[in-house]
Structures are given as C-alpha cells and as structure tokens.
PDB file of N, CA and C in Angstrom:
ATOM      1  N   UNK A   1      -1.082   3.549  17.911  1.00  0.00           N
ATOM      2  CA  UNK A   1      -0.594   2.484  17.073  1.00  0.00           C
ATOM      3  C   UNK A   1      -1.723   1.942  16.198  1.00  0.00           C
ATOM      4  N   UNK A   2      -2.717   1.871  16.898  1.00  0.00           N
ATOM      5  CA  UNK A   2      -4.196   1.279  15.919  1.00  0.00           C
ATOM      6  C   UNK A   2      -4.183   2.206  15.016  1.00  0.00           C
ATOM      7  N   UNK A   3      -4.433   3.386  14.798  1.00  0.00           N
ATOM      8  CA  UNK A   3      -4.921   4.510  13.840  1.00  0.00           C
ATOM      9  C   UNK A   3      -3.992   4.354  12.848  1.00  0.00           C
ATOM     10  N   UNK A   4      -2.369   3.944  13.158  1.00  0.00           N
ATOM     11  CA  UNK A   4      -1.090   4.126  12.117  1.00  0.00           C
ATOM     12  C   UNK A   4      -1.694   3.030  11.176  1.00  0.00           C
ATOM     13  N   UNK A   5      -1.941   2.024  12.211  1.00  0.00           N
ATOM     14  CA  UNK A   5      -1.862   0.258  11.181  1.00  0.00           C
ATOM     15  C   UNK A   5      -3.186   0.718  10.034  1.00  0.00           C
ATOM     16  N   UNK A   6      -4.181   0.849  10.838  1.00  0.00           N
ATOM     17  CA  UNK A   6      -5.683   1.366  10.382  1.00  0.00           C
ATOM     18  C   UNK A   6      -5.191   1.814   8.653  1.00  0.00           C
ATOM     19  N   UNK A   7      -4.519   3.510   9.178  1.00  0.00           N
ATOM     20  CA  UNK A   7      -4.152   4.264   7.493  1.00  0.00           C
ATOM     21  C   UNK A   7      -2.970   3.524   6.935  1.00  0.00           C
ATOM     22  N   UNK A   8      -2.451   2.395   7.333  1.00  0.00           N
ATOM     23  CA  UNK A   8      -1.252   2.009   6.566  1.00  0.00           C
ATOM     24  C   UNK A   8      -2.175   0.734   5.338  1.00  0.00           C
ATOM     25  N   UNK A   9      -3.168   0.029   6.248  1.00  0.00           N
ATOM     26  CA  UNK A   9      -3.881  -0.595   5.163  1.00  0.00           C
ATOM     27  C   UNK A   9      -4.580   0.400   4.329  1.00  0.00           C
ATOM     28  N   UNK A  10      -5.462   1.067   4.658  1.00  0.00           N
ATOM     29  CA  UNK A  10      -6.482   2.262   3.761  1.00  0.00           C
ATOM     30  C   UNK A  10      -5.220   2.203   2.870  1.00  0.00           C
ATOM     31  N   UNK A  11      -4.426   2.713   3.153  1.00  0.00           N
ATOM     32  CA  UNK A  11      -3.129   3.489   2.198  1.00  0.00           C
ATOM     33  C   UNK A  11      -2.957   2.096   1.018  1.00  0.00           C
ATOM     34  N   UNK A  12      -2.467   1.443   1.648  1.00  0.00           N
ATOM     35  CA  UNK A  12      -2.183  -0.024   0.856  1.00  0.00           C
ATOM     36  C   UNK A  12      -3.390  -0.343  -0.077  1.00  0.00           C
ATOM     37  N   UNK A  13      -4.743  -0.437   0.113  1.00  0.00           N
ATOM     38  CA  UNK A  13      -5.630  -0.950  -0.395  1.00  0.00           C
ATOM     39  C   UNK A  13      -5.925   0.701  -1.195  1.00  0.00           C
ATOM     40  N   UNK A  14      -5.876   1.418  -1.425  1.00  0.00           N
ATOM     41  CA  UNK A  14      -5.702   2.646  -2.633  1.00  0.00           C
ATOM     42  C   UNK A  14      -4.474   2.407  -3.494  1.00  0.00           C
ATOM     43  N   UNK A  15      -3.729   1.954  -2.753  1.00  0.00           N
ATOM     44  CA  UNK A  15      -2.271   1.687  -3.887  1.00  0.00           C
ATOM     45  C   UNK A  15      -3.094   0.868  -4.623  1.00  0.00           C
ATOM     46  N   UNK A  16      -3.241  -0.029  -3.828  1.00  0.00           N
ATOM     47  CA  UNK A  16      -3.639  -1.310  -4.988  1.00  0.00           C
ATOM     48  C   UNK A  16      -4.447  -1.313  -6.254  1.00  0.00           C
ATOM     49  N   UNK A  17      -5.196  -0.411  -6.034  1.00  0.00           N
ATOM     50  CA  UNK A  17      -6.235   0.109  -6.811  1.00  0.00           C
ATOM     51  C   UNK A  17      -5.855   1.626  -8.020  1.00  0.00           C
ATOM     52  N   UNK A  18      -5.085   1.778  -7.499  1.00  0.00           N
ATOM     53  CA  UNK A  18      -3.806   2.750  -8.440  1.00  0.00           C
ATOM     54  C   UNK A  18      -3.122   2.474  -9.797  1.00  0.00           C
ATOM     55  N   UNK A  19      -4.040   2.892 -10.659  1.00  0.00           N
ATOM     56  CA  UNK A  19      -3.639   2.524 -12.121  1.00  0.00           C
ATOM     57  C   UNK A  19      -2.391   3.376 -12.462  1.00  0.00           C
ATOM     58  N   UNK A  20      -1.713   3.792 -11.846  1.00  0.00           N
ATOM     59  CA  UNK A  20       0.077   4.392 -12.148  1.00  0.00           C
ATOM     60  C   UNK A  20       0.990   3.470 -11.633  1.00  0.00           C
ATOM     61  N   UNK A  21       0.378   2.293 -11.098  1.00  0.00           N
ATOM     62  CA  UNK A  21       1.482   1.440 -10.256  1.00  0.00           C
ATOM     63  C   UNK A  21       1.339   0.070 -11.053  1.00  0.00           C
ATOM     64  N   UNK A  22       2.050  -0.464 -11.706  1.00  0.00           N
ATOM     65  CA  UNK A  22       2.198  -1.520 -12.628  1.00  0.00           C
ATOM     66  C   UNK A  22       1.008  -2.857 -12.241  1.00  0.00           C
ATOM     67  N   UNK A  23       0.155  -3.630 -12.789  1.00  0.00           N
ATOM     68  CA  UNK A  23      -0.733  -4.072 -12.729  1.00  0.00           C
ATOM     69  C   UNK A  23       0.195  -5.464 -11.410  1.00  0.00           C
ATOM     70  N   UNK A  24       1.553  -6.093 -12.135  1.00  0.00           N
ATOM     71  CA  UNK A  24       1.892  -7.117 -11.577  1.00  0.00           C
ATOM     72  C   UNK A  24       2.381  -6.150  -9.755  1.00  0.00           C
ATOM     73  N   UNK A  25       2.471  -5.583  -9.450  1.00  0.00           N
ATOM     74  CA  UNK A  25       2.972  -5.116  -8.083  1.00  0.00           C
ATOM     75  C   UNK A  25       1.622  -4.559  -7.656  1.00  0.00           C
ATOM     76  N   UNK A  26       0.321  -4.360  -7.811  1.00  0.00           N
ATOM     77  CA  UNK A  26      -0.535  -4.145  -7.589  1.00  0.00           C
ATOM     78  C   UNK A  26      -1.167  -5.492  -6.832  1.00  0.00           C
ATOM     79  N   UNK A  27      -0.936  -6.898  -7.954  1.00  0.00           N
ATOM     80  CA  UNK A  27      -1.388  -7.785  -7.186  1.00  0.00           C
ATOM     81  C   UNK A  27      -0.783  -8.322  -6.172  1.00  0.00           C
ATOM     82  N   UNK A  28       0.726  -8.316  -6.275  1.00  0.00           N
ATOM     83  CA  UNK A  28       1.520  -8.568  -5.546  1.00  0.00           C
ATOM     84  C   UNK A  28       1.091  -7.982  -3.698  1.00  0.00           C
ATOM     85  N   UNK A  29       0.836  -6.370  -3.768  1.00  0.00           N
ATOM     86  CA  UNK A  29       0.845  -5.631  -2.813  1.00  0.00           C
ATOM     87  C   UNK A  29      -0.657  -6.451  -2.542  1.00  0.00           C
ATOM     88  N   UNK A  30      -2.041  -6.166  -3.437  1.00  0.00           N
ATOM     89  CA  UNK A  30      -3.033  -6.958  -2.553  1.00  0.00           C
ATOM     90  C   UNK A  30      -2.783  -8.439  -2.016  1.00  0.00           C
ATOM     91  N   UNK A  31      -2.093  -9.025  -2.579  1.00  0.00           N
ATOM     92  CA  UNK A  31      -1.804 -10.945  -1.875  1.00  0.00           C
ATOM     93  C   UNK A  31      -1.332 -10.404  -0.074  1.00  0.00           C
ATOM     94  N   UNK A  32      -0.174  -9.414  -0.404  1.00  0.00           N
ATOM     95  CA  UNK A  32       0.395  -9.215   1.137  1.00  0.00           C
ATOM     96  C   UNK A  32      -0.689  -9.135   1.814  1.00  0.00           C
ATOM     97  N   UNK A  33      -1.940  -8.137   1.587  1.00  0.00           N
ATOM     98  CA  UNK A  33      -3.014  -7.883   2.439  1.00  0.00           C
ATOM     99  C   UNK A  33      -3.956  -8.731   2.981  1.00  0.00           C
ATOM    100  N   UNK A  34      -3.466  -9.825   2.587  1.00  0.00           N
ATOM    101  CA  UNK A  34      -4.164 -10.964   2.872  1.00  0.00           C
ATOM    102  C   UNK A  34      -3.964 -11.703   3.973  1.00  0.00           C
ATOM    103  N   UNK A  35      -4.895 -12.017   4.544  1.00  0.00           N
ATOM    104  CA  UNK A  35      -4.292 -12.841   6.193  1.00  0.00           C
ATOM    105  C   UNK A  35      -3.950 -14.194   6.111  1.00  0.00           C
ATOM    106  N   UNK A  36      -3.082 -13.997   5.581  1.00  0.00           N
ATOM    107  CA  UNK A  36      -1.882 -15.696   4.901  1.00  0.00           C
ATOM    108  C   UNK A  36      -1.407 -15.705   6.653  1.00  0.00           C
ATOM    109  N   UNK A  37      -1.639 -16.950   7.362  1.00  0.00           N
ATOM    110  CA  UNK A  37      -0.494 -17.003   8.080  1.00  0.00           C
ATOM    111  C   UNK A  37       1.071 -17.759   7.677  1.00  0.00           C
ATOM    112  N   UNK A  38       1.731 -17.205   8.721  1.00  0.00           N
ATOM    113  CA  UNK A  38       3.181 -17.614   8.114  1.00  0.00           C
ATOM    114  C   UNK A  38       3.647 -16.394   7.760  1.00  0.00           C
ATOM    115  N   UNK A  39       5.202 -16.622   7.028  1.00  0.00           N
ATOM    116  CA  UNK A  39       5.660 -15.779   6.709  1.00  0.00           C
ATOM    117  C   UNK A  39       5.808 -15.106   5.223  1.00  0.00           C
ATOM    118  N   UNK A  40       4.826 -16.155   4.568  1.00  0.00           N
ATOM    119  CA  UNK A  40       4.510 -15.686   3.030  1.00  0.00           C
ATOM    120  C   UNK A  40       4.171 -14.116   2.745  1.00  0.00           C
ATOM    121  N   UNK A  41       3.506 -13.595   3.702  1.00  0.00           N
ATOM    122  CA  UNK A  41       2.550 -12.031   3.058  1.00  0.00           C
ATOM    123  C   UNK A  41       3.781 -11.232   3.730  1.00  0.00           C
ATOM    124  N   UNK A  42       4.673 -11.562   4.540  1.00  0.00           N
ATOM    125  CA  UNK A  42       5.745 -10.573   4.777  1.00  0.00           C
ATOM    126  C   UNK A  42       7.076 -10.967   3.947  1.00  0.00           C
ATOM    127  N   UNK A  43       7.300 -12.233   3.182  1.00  0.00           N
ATOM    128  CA  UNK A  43       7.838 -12.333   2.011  1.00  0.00           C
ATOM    129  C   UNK A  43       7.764 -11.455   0.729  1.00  0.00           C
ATOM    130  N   UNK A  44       6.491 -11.458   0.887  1.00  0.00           N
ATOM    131  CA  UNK A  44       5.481 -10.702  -0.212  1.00  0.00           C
ATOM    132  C   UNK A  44       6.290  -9.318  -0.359  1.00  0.00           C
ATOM    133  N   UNK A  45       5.916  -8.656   0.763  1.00  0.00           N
ATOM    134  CA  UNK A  45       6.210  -7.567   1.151  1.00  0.00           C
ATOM    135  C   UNK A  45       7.370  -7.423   0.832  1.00  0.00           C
ATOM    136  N   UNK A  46       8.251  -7.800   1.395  1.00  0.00           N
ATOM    137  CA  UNK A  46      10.009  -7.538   0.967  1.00  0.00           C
ATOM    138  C   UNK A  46      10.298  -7.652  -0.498  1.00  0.00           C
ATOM    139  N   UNK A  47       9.496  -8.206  -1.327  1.00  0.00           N
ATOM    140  CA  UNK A  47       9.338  -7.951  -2.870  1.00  0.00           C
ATOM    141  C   UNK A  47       9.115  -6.907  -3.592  1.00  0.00           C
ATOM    142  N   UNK A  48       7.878  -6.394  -3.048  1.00  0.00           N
ATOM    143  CA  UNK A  48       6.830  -5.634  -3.503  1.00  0.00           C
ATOM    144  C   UNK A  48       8.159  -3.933  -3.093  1.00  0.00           C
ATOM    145  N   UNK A  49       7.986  -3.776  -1.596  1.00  0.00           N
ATOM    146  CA  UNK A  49       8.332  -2.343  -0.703  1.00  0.00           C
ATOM    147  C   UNK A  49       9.680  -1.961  -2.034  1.00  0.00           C
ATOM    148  N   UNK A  50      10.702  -2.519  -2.303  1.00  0.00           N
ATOM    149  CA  UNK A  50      11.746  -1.809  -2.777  1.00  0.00           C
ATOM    150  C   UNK A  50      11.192  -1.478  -4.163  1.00  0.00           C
ATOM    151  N   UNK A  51      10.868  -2.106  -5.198  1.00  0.00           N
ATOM    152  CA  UNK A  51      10.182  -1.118  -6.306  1.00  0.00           C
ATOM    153  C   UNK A  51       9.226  -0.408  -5.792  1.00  0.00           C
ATOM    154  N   UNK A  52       8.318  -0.032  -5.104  1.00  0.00           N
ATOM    155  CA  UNK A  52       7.503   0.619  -4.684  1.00  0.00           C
ATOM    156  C   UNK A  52       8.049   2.194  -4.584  1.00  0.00           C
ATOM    157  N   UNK A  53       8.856   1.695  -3.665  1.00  0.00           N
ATOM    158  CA  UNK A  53       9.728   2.894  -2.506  1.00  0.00           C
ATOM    159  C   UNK A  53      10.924   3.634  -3.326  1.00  0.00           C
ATOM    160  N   UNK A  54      11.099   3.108  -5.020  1.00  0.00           N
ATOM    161  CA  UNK A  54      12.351   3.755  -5.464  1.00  0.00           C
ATOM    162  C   UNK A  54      11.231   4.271  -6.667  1.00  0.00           C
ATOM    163  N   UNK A  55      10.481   3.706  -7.462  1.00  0.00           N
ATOM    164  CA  UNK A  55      10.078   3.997  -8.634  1.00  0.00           C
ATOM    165  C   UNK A  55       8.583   4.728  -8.559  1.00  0.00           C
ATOM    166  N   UNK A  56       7.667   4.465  -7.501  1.00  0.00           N
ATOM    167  CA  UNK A  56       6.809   4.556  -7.349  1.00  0.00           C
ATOM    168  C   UNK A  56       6.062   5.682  -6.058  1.00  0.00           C
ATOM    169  N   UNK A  57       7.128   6.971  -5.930  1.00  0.00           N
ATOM    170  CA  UNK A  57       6.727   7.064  -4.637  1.00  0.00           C
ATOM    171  C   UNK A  57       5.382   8.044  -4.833  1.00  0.00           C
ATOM    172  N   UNK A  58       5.381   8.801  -5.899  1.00  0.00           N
ATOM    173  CA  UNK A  58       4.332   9.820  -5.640  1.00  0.00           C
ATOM    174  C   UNK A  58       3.013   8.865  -5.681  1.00  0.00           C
ATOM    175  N   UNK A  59       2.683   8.172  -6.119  1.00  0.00           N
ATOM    176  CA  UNK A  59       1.352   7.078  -6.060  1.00  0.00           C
ATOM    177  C   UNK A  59       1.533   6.756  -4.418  1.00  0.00           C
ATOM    178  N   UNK A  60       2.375   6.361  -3.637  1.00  0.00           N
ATOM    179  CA  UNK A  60       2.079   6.057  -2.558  1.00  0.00           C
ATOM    180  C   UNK A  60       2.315   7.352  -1.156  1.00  0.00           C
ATOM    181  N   UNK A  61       2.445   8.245  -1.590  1.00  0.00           N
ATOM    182  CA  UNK A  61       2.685   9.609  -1.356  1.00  0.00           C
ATOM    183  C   UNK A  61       0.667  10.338  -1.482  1.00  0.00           C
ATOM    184  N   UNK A  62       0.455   9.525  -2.582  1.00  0.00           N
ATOM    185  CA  UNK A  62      -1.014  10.305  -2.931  1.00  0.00           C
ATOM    186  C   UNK A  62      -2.079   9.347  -2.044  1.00  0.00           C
ATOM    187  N   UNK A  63      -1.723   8.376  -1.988  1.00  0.00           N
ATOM    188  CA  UNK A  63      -2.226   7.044  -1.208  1.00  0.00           C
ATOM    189  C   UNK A  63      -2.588   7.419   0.126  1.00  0.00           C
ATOM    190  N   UNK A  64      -0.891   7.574   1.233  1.00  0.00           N
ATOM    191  CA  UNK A  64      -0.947   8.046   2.552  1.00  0.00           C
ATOM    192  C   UNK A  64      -1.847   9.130   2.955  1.00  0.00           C
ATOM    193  N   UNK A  65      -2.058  10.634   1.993  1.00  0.00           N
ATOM    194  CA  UNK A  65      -2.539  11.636   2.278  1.00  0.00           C
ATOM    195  C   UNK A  65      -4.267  11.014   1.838  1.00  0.00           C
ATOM    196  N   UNK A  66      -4.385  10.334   1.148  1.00  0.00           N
ATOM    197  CA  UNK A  66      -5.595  10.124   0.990  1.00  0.00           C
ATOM    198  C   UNK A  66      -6.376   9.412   1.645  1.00  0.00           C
ATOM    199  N   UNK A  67      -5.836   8.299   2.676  1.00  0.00           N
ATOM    200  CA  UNK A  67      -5.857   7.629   3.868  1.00  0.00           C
ATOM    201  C   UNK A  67      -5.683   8.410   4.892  1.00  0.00           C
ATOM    202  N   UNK A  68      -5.032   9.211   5.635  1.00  0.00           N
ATOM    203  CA  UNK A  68      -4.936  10.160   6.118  1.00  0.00           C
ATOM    204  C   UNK A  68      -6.305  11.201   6.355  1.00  0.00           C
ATOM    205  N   UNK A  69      -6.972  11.612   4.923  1.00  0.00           N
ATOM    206  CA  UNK A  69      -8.290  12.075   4.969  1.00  0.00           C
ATOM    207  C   UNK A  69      -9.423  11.430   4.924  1.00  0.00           C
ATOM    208  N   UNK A  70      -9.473  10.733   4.718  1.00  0.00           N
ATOM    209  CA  UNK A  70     -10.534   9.313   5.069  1.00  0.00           C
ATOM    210  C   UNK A  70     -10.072   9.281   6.823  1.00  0.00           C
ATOM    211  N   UNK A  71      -9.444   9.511   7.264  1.00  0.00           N
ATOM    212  CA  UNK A  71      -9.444   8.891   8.540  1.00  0.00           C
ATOM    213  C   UNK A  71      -9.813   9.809   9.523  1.00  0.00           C
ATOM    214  N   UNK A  72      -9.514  11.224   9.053  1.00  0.00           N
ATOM    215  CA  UNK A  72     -10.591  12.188   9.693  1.00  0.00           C
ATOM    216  C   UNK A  72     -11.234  12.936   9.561  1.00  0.00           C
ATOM    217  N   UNK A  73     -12.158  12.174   8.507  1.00  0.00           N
ATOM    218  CA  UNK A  73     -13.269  12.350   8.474  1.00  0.00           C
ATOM    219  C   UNK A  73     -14.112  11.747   9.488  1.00  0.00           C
ATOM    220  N   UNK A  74     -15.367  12.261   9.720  1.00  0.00           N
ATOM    221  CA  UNK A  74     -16.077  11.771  10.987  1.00  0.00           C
ATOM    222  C   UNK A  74     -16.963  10.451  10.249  1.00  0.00           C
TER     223      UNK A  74
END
C-alpha cells in the first residue's frame, strides 16, 4: 500500500508539471497535494479527477509509467 500511495503522488506531482494538461487543472491538481486538513484537497480532487480521466488520459498514462520508473530505480 505504501509503494501505491508513494507512485500515486510521484505520478501526481509530474502531472502537475505537464505542459499538455491545461495550466488551470495543473494548479488545481497541485492545491490537492497539499496537506490542507479537512475535506477541501479531496473536494479538490473530485473537480480536478473527471476532466483529467476523460480528456487527459495519455499525460497521466505517461505520468504513472514514469513514476513507476523512478520507483525502481535503486
């Protein structure tokens, strides 16, 4: 479970940084990453995930695999 959460941020924090993914959902996705308590950064999230996940997948497709290799690496 640690290693998933681990590459799900790596993954997230390359999106963010992903000039194919619209500048305003970029910031959007870094605010979520933020340790807001409450339920604001998982508000966030429920904003951000559905354009992401319909318009945007090969950027976060290139993201996962690239997090993925960062992670085993030694």
């Amino acid at each position: 479970m640690r290693r998933f959460i681990g590459r799900t941020i790596r993954a997230t924090s390359l999106l963010v940084r992903d000039s194919r993914v619209p500048r305003p959902l970029r910031w959007l996705a870094g605010i979520a990453l933020l340790p807001i308590p409450g339920p604001f950064d998982e508000a966030v999230l429920l904003v951000v995930a559905p354009p992401l996940f319909l318009f945007y997948r090969e950027p976060m497709r290139d993201a996962w695999r690239q997090a993925a290799e960062a992670a085993s690496r030694p």
